[in-house]
């Protein structure tokens, strides 16, 4: 059994803070990049299992981890806006980035 104080602290960090960070990431990038980024927990968990010697490193594990990383990199590169994204658009009459 877990003491109530410890359980509430874990719930606060595990849900509220995680959801706030997830929402912030979605605002800074895009929901697609965030969801694909969350899938990076899969190869990280596999690496943790290999490091703790709970799983052997096999070609299938490496191929799966590589596929997830390549998907994340592909989506990240493909989602870069051509108009300057978060920094603003370039205007013909403005020498620097602006927000009209």
mmCIF file of C-alpha atoms in Angstrom:
data_model
loop_
_atom_site.group_PDB
_atom_site.id
_atom_site.type_symbol
_atom_site.label_atom_id
_atom_site.label_comp_id
_atom_site.label_asym_id
_atom_site.label_seq_id
_atom_site.Cartn_x
_atom_site.Cartn_y
_atom_site.Cartn_z
ATOM 1 C CA UNK A 1 0.000 0.000 0.000
ATOM 2 C CA UNK A 2 1.095 3.538 -0.762
ATOM 3 C CA UNK A 3 0.694 6.430 1.629
ATOM 4 C CA UNK A 4 -1.910 8.988 0.430
ATOM 5 C CA UNK A 5 0.577 11.887 0.407
ATOM 6 C CA UNK A 6 2.964 10.013 -1.868
ATOM 7 C CA UNK A 7 0.172 8.880 -4.175
ATOM 8 C CA UNK A 8 -1.162 12.416 -4.627
ATOM 9 C CA UNK A 9 2.316 13.774 -5.416
ATOM 10 C CA UNK A 10 2.830 11.081 -8.002
ATOM 11 C CA UNK A 11 -0.590 11.770 -9.510
ATOM 12 C CA UNK A 12 0.216 15.483 -9.677
ATOM 13 C CA UNK A 13 3.489 14.905 -11.500
ATOM 14 C CA UNK A 14 2.242 12.018 -13.576
ATOM 15 C CA UNK A 15 -0.885 13.631 -14.935
ATOM 16 C CA UNK A 16 -1.181 17.381 -14.427
ATOM 17 C CA UNK A 17 2.413 18.364 -15.193
ATOM 18 C CA UNK A 18 2.645 15.844 -18.038
ATOM 19 C CA UNK A 19 -0.561 17.168 -19.608
ATOM 20 C CA UNK A 20 0.632 20.767 -19.293
ATOM 21 C CA UNK A 21 3.915 19.901 -20.988
ATOM 22 C CA UNK A 22 2.061 17.994 -23.704
ATOM 23 C CA UNK A 23 -0.239 20.962 -24.364
ATOM 24 C CA UNK A 24 2.721 23.344 -24.495
ATOM 25 C CA UNK A 25 4.542 21.079 -26.937
ATOM 26 C CA UNK A 26 1.445 20.951 -29.153
ATOM 27 C CA UNK A 27 1.353 24.754 -29.227
ATOM 28 C CA UNK A 28 5.046 25.048 -30.074
ATOM 29 C CA UNK A 29 5.081 22.399 -32.800
ATOM 30 C CA UNK A 30 1.993 20.565 -34.017
ATOM 31 C CA UNK A 31 -0.236 17.819 -32.647
ATOM 32 C CA UNK A 32 1.209 15.359 -35.179
ATOM 33 C CA UNK A 33 4.793 15.975 -34.067
ATOM 34 C CA UNK A 34 3.743 15.669 -30.422
ATOM 35 C CA UNK A 35 1.976 12.335 -30.920
ATOM 36 C CA UNK A 36 4.835 10.884 -32.940
ATOM 37 C CA UNK A 37 7.232 12.267 -30.325
ATOM 38 C CA UNK A 38 5.336 10.413 -27.616
ATOM 39 C CA UNK A 39 6.041 7.213 -29.503
ATOM 40 C CA UNK A 40 9.746 7.793 -28.782
ATOM 41 C CA UNK A 41 9.049 6.325 -25.359
ATOM 42 C CA UNK A 42 8.983 2.907 -27.076
ATOM 43 C CA UNK A 43 12.646 2.811 -28.182
ATOM 44 C CA UNK A 44 13.681 4.531 -24.954
ATOM 45 C CA UNK A 45 11.942 1.802 -22.938
ATOM 46 C CA UNK A 46 13.635 -0.836 -25.084
ATOM 47 C CA UNK A 47 17.029 0.807 -24.479
ATOM 48 C CA UNK A 48 16.284 0.832 -20.758
ATOM 49 C CA UNK A 49 15.448 -2.871 -20.840
ATOM 50 C CA UNK A 50 18.681 -3.648 -22.673
ATOM 51 C CA UNK A 51 20.738 -1.478 -20.295
ATOM 52 C CA UNK A 52 19.224 -3.222 -17.268
ATOM 53 C CA UNK A 53 19.826 -6.599 -18.933
ATOM 54 C CA UNK A 54 16.133 -7.499 -18.934
ATOM 55 C CA UNK A 55 16.183 -7.930 -22.707
ATOM 56 C CA UNK A 56 18.842 -8.928 -25.216
ATOM 57 C CA UNK A 57 19.706 -6.581 -28.048
ATOM 58 C CA UNK A 58 18.488 -8.205 -31.262
ATOM 59 C CA UNK A 59 18.269 -7.035 -34.863
ATOM 60 C CA UNK A 60 14.475 -6.862 -34.519
ATOM 61 C CA UNK A 61 14.793 -4.482 -31.542
ATOM 62 C CA UNK A 62 17.237 -2.296 -33.451
ATOM 63 C CA UNK A 63 15.026 -2.254 -36.551
ATOM 64 C CA UNK A 64 11.966 -1.293 -34.503
ATOM 65 C CA UNK A 65 13.773 1.478 -32.657
ATOM 66 C CA UNK A 66 15.241 2.787 -35.906
ATOM 67 C CA UNK A 67 11.808 2.816 -37.551
ATOM 68 C CA UNK A 68 10.306 4.898 -34.720
ATOM 69 C CA UNK A 69 13.214 7.366 -34.738
ATOM 70 C CA UNK A 70 13.080 7.736 -38.521
ATOM 71 C CA UNK A 71 9.331 8.368 -38.360
ATOM 72 C CA UNK A 72 9.855 11.088 -35.769
ATOM 73 C CA UNK A 73 12.632 12.723 -37.763
ATOM 74 C CA UNK A 74 10.622 12.496 -40.980
ATOM 75 C CA UNK A 75 7.532 14.090 -39.458
ATOM 76 C CA UNK A 76 9.612 16.773 -37.748
ATOM 77 C CA UNK A 77 11.366 17.768 -40.950
ATOM 78 C CA UNK A 78 8.212 17.581 -43.065
ATOM 79 C CA UNK A 79 6.235 19.778 -40.654
ATOM 80 C CA UNK A 80 8.615 22.781 -40.730
ATOM 81 C CA UNK A 81 6.465 25.660 -42.067
ATOM 82 C CA UNK A 82 7.747 27.382 -45.186
ATOM 83 C CA UNK A 83 6.522 30.808 -44.008
ATOM 84 C CA UNK A 84 8.728 31.097 -40.945
ATOM 85 C CA UNK A 85 6.457 29.208 -38.561
ATOM 86 C CA UNK A 86 6.434 30.545 -35.042
ATOM 87 C CA UNK A 87 8.826 33.355 -35.923
ATOM 88 C CA UNK A 88 6.477 35.048 -38.379
ATOM 89 C CA UNK A 89 6.202 35.524 -42.129
ATOM 90 C CA UNK A 90 8.493 37.431 -44.444
ATOM 91 C CA UNK A 91 6.770 40.378 -46.108
ATOM 92 C CA UNK A 92 7.811 42.057 -49.349
ATOM 93 C CA UNK A 93 7.762 45.493 -47.675
ATOM 94 C CA UNK A 94 9.421 44.517 -44.347
ATOM 95 C CA UNK A 95 13.172 43.861 -44.075
ATOM 96 C CA UNK A 96 12.668 41.573 -41.082
ATOM 97 C CA UNK A 97 10.054 39.053 -40.005
ATOM 98 C CA UNK A 98 6.683 40.543 -39.174
ATOM 99 C CA UNK A 99 3.267 39.363 -38.014
ATOM 100 C CA UNK A 100 0.709 40.833 -40.407
#
